[in-house]
C-alpha cells in the first residue's frame, strides 16, 4: 500500500501495525469425492479425488484449485463425480457374453459354443470393468474359434483308414469322424471290424487308440447224448409195482360200489314205506 506524509506530520492512510495473510473461502465439497486439506490460507492447493468407481465427466478422477493472492480459488464450481461406466459389450462370434452391469467392478462372463474356444484355449472366462473404464482382459476380436484336433490316432499293423487322409493336413475340426477297418482275420477288442474315432470338443480324439487283434478261432462245442441205461431188474420191479397199484385201485372202487348199492337199497325201502303210509286203506266186501 502507499502512504503519504501530511502537513501535520502524519502518514495517511495510517499504516497498520502488521500485515494480515490473505485467506480464501471455505473449501468446496464435491459429491462422490474427497479433498486432501481444508486449509484456506494463501497459496494452498486443494486436491480432489473421486471415490472408487466414480470419475469427473471428462474421464479424469482428480482435480485441484489454489488460493491466490486475491483471496480467491483459481478453480471454482468443481462438478460432482459421476459413476464410472464401461462401454457396452460387443457380441462375440460363436459364443455368448453377459454382464452384471456396466459400472465399475461389474463382471462380464463369456462362454464359447460347444466345439469352439478362444485363441488362448479358454472356453469360458470373465472380464472386469476397471477404473480405466475399460473391460479387462481384452478379448480377441476374432471371438471363439472352432476347436481343432491334431493328427488322428495312427492305424495299427492290422488296420487301415476307410479313406486315405491328406498327408498335408495337420488339423481336423471338431466333429470330424475318421473310420478305421481291420484287415481280414483281425478285429477290435469289441469284436467289430470297423471303428470310428471322433474329434471331441476337448480337442482330442476319442477313442484315442485303434488296435486290431487276431480274431480268435471259434471251436464248435459238441455234446454227445447217450440213452439212459436201465438198472438191473428195473423191468420186473416196474411190473410188480403196476400190478400192486391196479389191485389197490380195484379194491377201492369195488368197496365204493358195494357201499353205493347198500345206500340205494335203503333209499328204495324208505320211499316204499312212506308211500304205504300216505295211501288210505282199501275196504273189501263179499257179494251175495
mmCIF file of C-alpha atoms in Angstrom:
data_model
loop_
_atom_site.group_PDB
_atom_site.id
_atom_site.type_symbol
_atom_site.label_atom_id
_atom_site.label_comp_id
_atom_site.label_asym_id
_atom_site.label_seq_id
_atom_site.Cartn_x
_atom_site.Cartn_y
_atom_site.Cartn_z
ATOM 1 C CA UNK A 1 0.000 0.000 0.000
ATOM 2 C CA UNK A 2 1.064 3.610 -0.417
ATOM 3 C CA UNK A 3 1.096 6.235 2.420
ATOM 4 C CA UNK A 4 1.685 9.990 2.177
ATOM 5 C CA UNK A 5 3.265 12.332 4.713
ATOM 6 C CA UNK A 6 0.733 15.038 5.546
ATOM 7 C CA UNK A 7 1.289 18.744 6.514
ATOM 8 C CA UNK A 8 0.618 17.913 10.081
ATOM 9 C CA UNK A 9 3.452 15.404 10.070
ATOM 10 C CA UNK A 10 1.338 12.273 9.948
ATOM 11 C CA UNK A 11 1.088 9.455 7.451
ATOM 12 C CA UNK A 12 -2.059 8.911 5.523
ATOM 13 C CA UNK A 13 -3.538 6.470 5.441
ATOM 14 C CA UNK A 14 -2.477 5.057 8.710
ATOM 15 C CA UNK A 15 -0.026 2.220 8.374
ATOM 16 C CA UNK A 16 -1.302 -0.910 10.116
ATOM 17 C CA UNK A 17 0.860 -2.382 12.782
ATOM 18 C CA UNK A 18 1.250 -5.611 10.734
ATOM 19 C CA UNK A 19 0.081 -7.310 7.510
ATOM 20 C CA UNK A 20 -2.592 -9.968 7.676
ATOM 21 C CA UNK A 21 -2.361 -13.087 5.474
ATOM 22 C CA UNK A 22 -4.921 -13.478 2.711
ATOM 23 C CA UNK A 23 -7.417 -16.323 3.096
ATOM 24 C CA UNK A 24 -9.857 -17.897 0.683
ATOM 25 C CA UNK A 25 -13.436 -19.019 1.253
ATOM 26 C CA UNK A 26 -14.114 -22.431 2.774
ATOM 27 C CA UNK A 27 -13.111 -25.441 0.706
ATOM 28 C CA UNK A 28 -15.876 -26.626 -1.631
ATOM 29 C CA UNK A 29 -17.462 -30.038 -1.084
ATOM 30 C CA UNK A 30 -17.681 -32.180 -4.214
ATOM 31 C CA UNK A 31 -20.188 -35.039 -4.419
ATOM 32 C CA UNK A 32 -18.599 -38.531 -4.537
ATOM 33 C CA UNK A 33 -15.124 -37.048 -3.976
ATOM 34 C CA UNK A 34 -12.755 -36.273 -1.126
ATOM 35 C CA UNK A 35 -10.183 -33.455 -0.709
ATOM 36 C CA UNK A 36 -6.737 -33.549 0.840
ATOM 37 C CA UNK A 37 -6.922 -30.414 3.047
ATOM 38 C CA UNK A 38 -9.406 -27.947 4.470
ATOM 39 C CA UNK A 39 -6.892 -25.064 4.744
ATOM 40 C CA UNK A 40 -7.909 -21.737 3.143
ATOM 41 C CA UNK A 41 -4.548 -19.997 3.524
ATOM 42 C CA UNK A 42 -2.885 -18.194 0.648
ATOM 43 C CA UNK A 43 -1.213 -20.459 -1.918
ATOM 44 C CA UNK A 44 -2.877 -23.570 -0.513
ATOM 45 C CA UNK A 45 -3.603 -26.217 -3.157
ATOM 46 C CA UNK A 46 -6.654 -28.368 -2.542
ATOM 47 C CA UNK A 47 -6.740 -31.661 -4.419
ATOM 48 C CA UNK A 48 -9.965 -33.557 -5.100
ATOM 49 C CA UNK A 49 -10.113 -37.306 -5.808
ATOM 50 C CA UNK A 50 -13.261 -39.092 -6.933
ATOM 51 C CA UNK A 51 -14.427 -42.044 -4.879
ATOM 52 C CA UNK A 52 -13.695 -45.534 -6.160
ATOM 53 C CA UNK A 53 -15.932 -46.274 -9.117
ATOM 54 C CA UNK A 54 -16.553 -42.598 -9.887
ATOM 55 C CA UNK A 55 -14.930 -40.019 -12.164
ATOM 56 C CA UNK A 56 -15.389 -36.498 -13.447
ATOM 57 C CA UNK A 57 -17.369 -36.021 -16.614
ATOM 58 C CA UNK A 58 -14.169 -35.571 -18.640
ATOM 59 C CA UNK A 59 -12.998 -39.046 -17.601
ATOM 60 C CA UNK A 60 -10.441 -37.884 -15.023
ATOM 61 C CA UNK A 61 -10.561 -38.791 -11.348
ATOM 62 C CA UNK A 62 -8.564 -35.848 -9.839
ATOM 63 C CA UNK A 63 -8.814 -32.050 -9.893
ATOM 64 C CA UNK A 64 -7.213 -29.205 -7.914
ATOM 65 C CA UNK A 65 -7.601 -25.497 -7.060
ATOM 66 C CA UNK A 66 -5.261 -22.890 -5.443
ATOM 67 C CA UNK A 67 -5.887 -19.971 -3.119
ATOM 68 C CA UNK A 68 -4.340 -16.937 -4.904
ATOM 69 C CA UNK A 69 -3.065 -13.550 -3.721
ATOM 70 C CA UNK A 70 -6.518 -12.062 -4.141
ATOM 71 C CA UNK A 71 -8.054 -14.457 -1.639
ATOM 72 C CA UNK A 72 -9.900 -16.445 -4.271
ATOM 73 C CA UNK A 73 -9.721 -20.001 -5.540
ATOM 74 C CA UNK A 74 -8.314 -20.345 -9.017
ATOM 75 C CA UNK A 75 -10.855 -23.034 -9.932
ATOM 76 C CA UNK A 76 -14.394 -22.870 -8.653
ATOM 77 C CA UNK A 77 -17.574 -24.776 -9.260
ATOM 78 C CA UNK A 78 -15.912 -28.173 -9.462
ATOM 79 C CA UNK A 79 -18.612 -30.616 -10.667
ATOM 80 C CA UNK A 80 -19.670 -33.764 -8.889
ATOM 81 C CA UNK A 81 -18.089 -37.088 -9.723
ATOM 82 C CA UNK A 82 -20.280 -39.477 -11.653
ATOM 83 C CA UNK A 83 -20.392 -43.265 -11.659
ATOM 84 C CA UNK A 84 -17.710 -44.808 -13.842
ATOM 85 C CA UNK A 85 -19.101 -46.911 -16.677
ATOM 86 C CA UNK A 86 -17.533 -49.237 -19.208
ATOM 87 C CA UNK A 87 -18.722 -49.373 -22.820
ATOM 88 C CA UNK A 88 -21.440 -51.707 -23.957
ATOM 89 C CA UNK A 89 -20.234 -55.250 -24.511
ATOM 90 C CA UNK A 90 -19.618 -56.326 -28.076
ATOM 91 C CA UNK A 91 -21.146 -59.705 -29.033
ATOM 92 C CA UNK A 92 -18.564 -62.417 -29.636
ATOM 93 C CA UNK A 93 -18.550 -64.844 -32.536
ATOM 94 C CA UNK A 94 -19.567 -68.430 -31.755
ATOM 95 C CA UNK A 95 -20.364 -67.651 -28.139
ATOM 96 C CA UNK A 96 -22.345 -65.513 -25.713
ATOM 97 C CA UNK A 97 -21.312 -62.801 -23.264
ATOM 98 C CA UNK A 98 -23.326 -61.315 -20.401
ATOM 99 C CA UNK A 99 -22.503 -58.888 -17.597
ATOM 100 C CA UNK A 100 -23.865 -57.846 -14.223
ATOM 101 C CA UNK A 101 -23.796 -54.214 -15.374
ATOM 102 C CA UNK A 102 -21.567 -51.552 -16.913
ATOM 103 C CA UNK A 103 -20.393 -49.773 -13.769
ATOM 104 C CA UNK A 104 -17.055 -50.126 -12.010
ATOM 105 C CA UNK A 105 -16.198 -53.699 -10.927
ATOM 106 C CA UNK A 106 -19.068 -55.183 -12.917
ATOM 107 C CA UNK A 107 -18.194 -58.642 -14.251
ATOM 108 C CA UNK A 108 -18.819 -59.893 -17.761
ATOM 109 C CA UNK A 109 -18.800 -63.646 -18.407
ATOM 110 C CA UNK A 110 -18.264 -65.170 -21.822
ATOM 111 C CA UNK A 111 -18.965 -68.772 -22.845
ATOM 112 C CA UNK A 112 -17.938 -70.247 -26.180
ATOM 113 C CA UNK A 113 -20.317 -72.540 -28.027
ATOM 114 C CA UNK A 114 -19.611 -76.257 -27.915
ATOM 115 C CA UNK A 115 -16.714 -77.092 -30.185
ATOM 116 C CA UNK A 116 -15.247 -73.564 -30.021
ATOM 117 C CA UNK A 117 -12.678 -71.807 -27.839
ATOM 118 C CA UNK A 118 -10.779 -68.541 -27.510
ATOM 119 C CA UNK A 119 -7.334 -68.226 -29.131
ATOM 120 C CA UNK A 120 -5.794 -68.684 -25.675
ATOM 121 C CA UNK A 121 -7.534 -72.060 -25.362
ATOM 122 C CA UNK A 122 -10.181 -70.956 -22.854
ATOM 123 C CA UNK A 123 -13.835 -71.830 -23.367
ATOM 124 C CA UNK A 124 -15.226 -69.562 -20.659
ATOM 125 C CA UNK A 125 -13.896 -66.613 -18.666
ATOM 126 C CA UNK A 126 -14.544 -63.233 -17.081
ATOM 127 C CA UNK A 127 -13.848 -59.575 -17.786
ATOM 128 C CA UNK A 128 -13.952 -56.828 -15.162
ATOM 129 C CA UNK A 129 -14.866 -53.162 -15.576
ATOM 130 C CA UNK A 130 -11.768 -51.326 -14.289
ATOM 131 C CA UNK A 131 -11.134 -47.744 -13.141
ATOM 132 C CA UNK A 132 -9.868 -47.008 -16.621
ATOM 133 C CA UNK A 133 -13.470 -47.530 -17.813
ATOM 134 C CA UNK A 134 -12.351 -50.497 -19.895
ATOM 135 C CA UNK A 135 -13.061 -54.216 -19.752
ATOM 136 C CA UNK A 136 -10.040 -56.252 -18.656
ATOM 137 C CA UNK A 137 -8.668 -58.520 -20.013
ATOM 138 C CA UNK A 138 -9.384 -57.614 -23.598
ATOM 139 C CA UNK A 139 -10.988 -60.376 -25.650
ATOM 140 C CA UNK A 140 -9.759 -61.331 -29.071
ATOM 141 C CA UNK A 141 -11.770 -59.586 -31.796
ATOM 142 C CA UNK A 142 -11.863 -62.960 -33.533
ATOM 143 C CA UNK A 143 -14.130 -64.301 -30.789
ATOM 144 C CA UNK A 144 -14.456 -68.031 -30.226
ATOM 145 C CA UNK A 145 -12.831 -70.157 -32.887
ATOM 146 C CA UNK A 146 -13.549 -73.739 -33.877
ATOM 147 C CA UNK A 147 -11.623 -76.371 -31.943
ATOM 148 C CA UNK A 148 -9.134 -78.383 -33.954
ATOM 149 C CA UNK A 149 -7.652 -81.797 -33.308
ATOM 150 C CA UNK A 150 -4.157 -82.747 -34.355
ATOM 151 C CA UNK A 151 -3.280 -85.909 -36.267
ATOM 152 C CA UNK A 152 -5.828 -88.695 -35.591
ATOM 153 C CA UNK A 153 -4.749 -91.915 -33.875
ATOM 154 C CA UNK A 154 -2.353 -93.871 -36.084
ATOM 155 C CA UNK A 155 -3.520 -97.138 -37.550
ATOM 156 C CA UNK A 156 -2.003 -100.343 -36.243
ATOM 157 C CA UNK A 157 -0.359 -103.049 -38.289
ATOM 158 C CA UNK A 158 -3.658 -104.765 -38.943
ATOM 159 C CA UNK A 159 -5.903 -101.717 -39.549
ATOM 160 C CA UNK A 160 -6.344 -99.026 -42.144
ATOM 161 C CA UNK A 161 -8.318 -95.831 -42.711
ATOM 162 C CA UNK A 162 -11.548 -96.168 -44.613
ATOM 163 C CA UNK A 163 -10.380 -93.300 -46.801
ATOM 164 C CA UNK A 164 -6.790 -92.127 -47.351
ATOM 165 C CA UNK A 165 -6.015 -88.982 -45.353
ATOM 166 C CA UNK A 166 -4.402 -85.922 -46.876
ATOM 167 C CA UNK A 167 -0.737 -86.127 -45.976
ATOM 168 C CA UNK A 168 -0.505 -82.318 -45.906
ATOM 169 C CA UNK A 169 -3.394 -81.885 -43.482
ATOM 170 C CA UNK A 170 -2.284 -81.047 -39.943
ATOM 171 C CA UNK A 171 -5.562 -80.397 -38.132
ATOM 172 C CA UNK A 172 -9.175 -81.516 -38.163
ATOM 173 C CA UNK A 173 -12.131 -79.503 -36.893
ATOM 174 C CA UNK A 174 -14.393 -80.523 -34.048
ATOM 175 C CA UNK A 175 -16.828 -83.266 -35.013
ATOM 176 C CA UNK A 176 -14.643 -84.828 -37.701
ATOM 177 C CA UNK A 177 -15.046 -88.609 -37.762
ATOM 178 C CA UNK A 178 -12.367 -90.987 -39.014
ATOM 179 C CA UNK A 179 -13.314 -94.574 -39.882
ATOM 180 C CA UNK A 180 -10.934 -97.483 -39.314
ATOM 181 C CA UNK A 181 -11.230 -101.018 -40.676
ATOM 182 C CA UNK A 182 -9.414 -104.128 -39.504
ATOM 183 C CA UNK A 183 -7.867 -106.322 -42.165
ATOM 184 C CA UNK A 184 -9.262 -109.792 -42.756
ATOM 185 C CA UNK A 185 -8.822 -112.097 -39.810
ATOM 186 C CA UNK A 186 -8.473 -109.276 -37.274
ATOM 187 C CA UNK A 187 -10.980 -107.499 -35.038
ATOM 188 C CA UNK A 188 -11.144 -104.748 -32.454
ATOM 189 C CA UNK A 189 -11.451 -105.603 -28.768
ATOM 190 C CA UNK A 190 -15.226 -105.274 -29.097
ATOM 191 C CA UNK A 191 -15.304 -107.943 -31.776
ATOM 192 C CA UNK A 192 -16.146 -105.424 -34.508
ATOM 193 C CA UNK A 193 -14.119 -104.980 -37.662
ATOM 194 C CA UNK A 194 -14.916 -101.272 -38.038
ATOM 195 C CA UNK A 195 -14.481 -98.436 -35.544
ATOM 196 C CA UNK A 196 -14.779 -94.647 -35.524
ATOM 197 C CA UNK A 197 -12.622 -92.021 -33.821
ATOM 198 C CA UNK A 198 -14.132 -88.554 -33.418
ATOM 199 C CA UNK A 199 -12.580 -85.137 -32.789
ATOM 200 C CA UNK A 200 -14.161 -84.061 -29.481
ATOM 201 C CA UNK A 201 -14.988 -80.646 -28.027
ATOM 202 C CA UNK A 202 -11.860 -81.002 -25.877
ATOM 203 C CA UNK A 203 -9.635 -81.095 -28.940
ATOM 204 C CA UNK A 204 -8.681 -84.755 -28.707
ATOM 205 C CA UNK A 205 -9.677 -87.967 -30.460
ATOM 206 C CA UNK A 206 -11.981 -90.486 -28.854
ATOM 207 C CA UNK A 207 -11.236 -93.324 -28.637
ATOM 208 C CA UNK A 208 -7.539 -92.495 -28.656
ATOM 209 C CA UNK A 209 -6.243 -95.934 -29.641
ATOM 210 C CA UNK A 210 -7.099 -98.017 -32.677
ATOM 211 C CA UNK A 211 -5.738 -101.549 -32.313
ATOM 212 C CA UNK A 212 -6.801 -104.671 -34.181
ATOM 213 C CA UNK A 213 -6.050 -108.076 -32.729
ATOM 214 C CA UNK A 214 -6.065 -111.528 -34.249
ATOM 215 C CA UNK A 215 -9.580 -112.891 -34.426
ATOM 216 C CA UNK A 216 -9.927 -115.860 -32.026
ATOM 217 C CA UNK A 217 -10.578 -119.282 -33.582
ATOM 218 C CA UNK A 218 -14.117 -120.387 -32.902
ATOM 219 C CA UNK A 219 -14.432 -124.020 -31.804
ATOM 220 C CA UNK A 220 -17.863 -125.585 -32.053
ATOM 221 C CA UNK A 221 -18.964 -127.295 -28.905
ATOM 222 C CA UNK A 222 -20.307 -130.825 -29.437
ATOM 223 C CA UNK A 223 -22.436 -132.584 -26.909
ATOM 224 C CA UNK A 224 -22.914 -136.377 -27.188
ATOM 225 C CA UNK A 225 -26.101 -137.707 -25.679
ATOM 226 C CA UNK A 226 -26.273 -141.325 -24.594
ATOM 227 C CA UNK A 227 -29.571 -143.171 -23.958
ATOM 228 C CA UNK A 228 -30.186 -143.831 -20.281
ATOM 229 C CA UNK A 229 -29.392 -147.314 -19.045
ATOM 230 C CA UNK A 230 -31.939 -149.283 -17.092
ATOM 231 C CA UNK A 231 -30.925 -150.591 -13.713
ATOM 232 C CA UNK A 232 -30.804 -154.365 -13.361
ATOM 233 C CA UNK A 233 -34.278 -155.756 -12.538
ATOM 234 C CA UNK A 234 -35.953 -152.439 -13.294
ATOM 235 C CA UNK A 235 -38.475 -154.069 -15.674
ATOM 236 C CA UNK A 236 -39.557 -156.677 -13.083
ATOM 237 C CA UNK A 237 -39.780 -154.101 -10.325
ATOM 238 C CA UNK A 238 -41.865 -151.843 -12.517
ATOM 239 C CA UNK A 239 -44.297 -154.605 -13.479
ATOM 240 C CA UNK A 240 -44.843 -155.613 -9.867
ATOM 241 C CA UNK A 241 -45.456 -152.016 -8.948
ATOM 242 C CA UNK A 242 -48.082 -151.621 -11.649
ATOM 243 C CA UNK A 243 -49.904 -154.784 -10.539
ATOM 244 C CA UNK A 244 -49.976 -153.637 -6.923
ATOM 245 C CA UNK A 245 -51.258 -150.197 -7.913
ATOM 246 C CA UNK A 246 -54.053 -151.661 -10.076
ATOM 247 C CA UNK A 247 -55.083 -154.043 -7.284
ATOM 248 C CA UNK A 248 -55.376 -151.199 -4.803
ATOM 249 C CA UNK A 249 -57.458 -149.111 -7.193
ATOM 250 C CA UNK A 250 -59.792 -152.037 -7.998
ATOM 251 C CA UNK A 251 -60.351 -152.828 -4.321
ATOM 252 C CA UNK A 252 -61.182 -149.189 -3.569
ATOM 253 C CA UNK A 253 -63.631 -148.995 -6.474
ATOM 254 C CA UNK A 254 -65.296 -152.334 -5.523
ATOM 255 C CA UNK A 255 -65.700 -151.156 -1.940
ATOM 256 C CA UNK A 256 -67.316 -147.932 -3.123
ATOM 257 C CA UNK A 257 -69.732 -149.867 -5.408
ATOM 258 C CA UNK A 258 -70.903 -152.105 -2.529
ATOM 259 C CA UNK A 259 -71.433 -149.089 -0.328
ATOM 260 C CA UNK A 260 -73.417 -147.366 -3.075
ATOM 261 C CA UNK A 261 -75.666 -150.405 -3.534
ATOM 262 C CA UNK A 262 -76.485 -150.500 0.195
ATOM 263 C CA UNK A 263 -77.372 -146.835 0.150
ATOM 264 C CA UNK A 264 -79.644 -147.300 -2.851
ATOM 265 C CA UNK A 265 -81.387 -150.272 -1.195
ATOM 266 C CA UNK A 266 -82.029 -148.257 1.958
ATOM 267 C CA UNK A 267 -83.358 -145.347 -0.019
ATOM 268 C CA UNK A 268 -85.747 -147.571 -2.000
ATOM 269 C CA UNK A 269 -87.139 -149.217 1.171
ATOM 270 C CA UNK A 270 -87.612 -145.821 2.780
ATOM 271 C CA UNK A 271 -89.572 -144.499 -0.217
ATOM 272 C CA UNK A 272 -91.879 -147.564 -0.287
ATOM 273 C CA UNK A 273 -92.571 -147.256 3.436
ATOM 274 C CA UNK A 274 -93.578 -143.618 3.120
ATOM 275 C CA UNK A 275 -95.809 -144.399 0.135
ATOM 276 C CA UNK A 276 -97.828 -147.036 2.049
ATOM 277 C CA UNK A 277 -98.433 -144.670 4.976
ATOM 278 C CA UNK A 278 -99.732 -141.944 2.741
ATOM 279 C CA UNK A 279 -102.308 -144.219 0.811
ATOM 280 C CA UNK A 280 -105.823 -144.718 2.507
ATOM 281 C CA UNK A 281 -106.880 -148.241 3.474
ATOM 282 C CA UNK A 282 -108.938 -150.132 0.891
ATOM 283 C CA UNK A 283 -112.200 -151.807 2.090
ATOM 284 C CA UNK A 284 -113.083 -155.222 0.768
ATOM 285 C CA UNK A 285 -116.612 -156.859 0.664
ATOM 286 C CA UNK A 286 -118.340 -160.073 -0.439
ATOM 287 C CA UNK A 287 -121.170 -160.039 -2.930
ATOM 288 C CA UNK A 288 -124.145 -162.368 -2.151
#
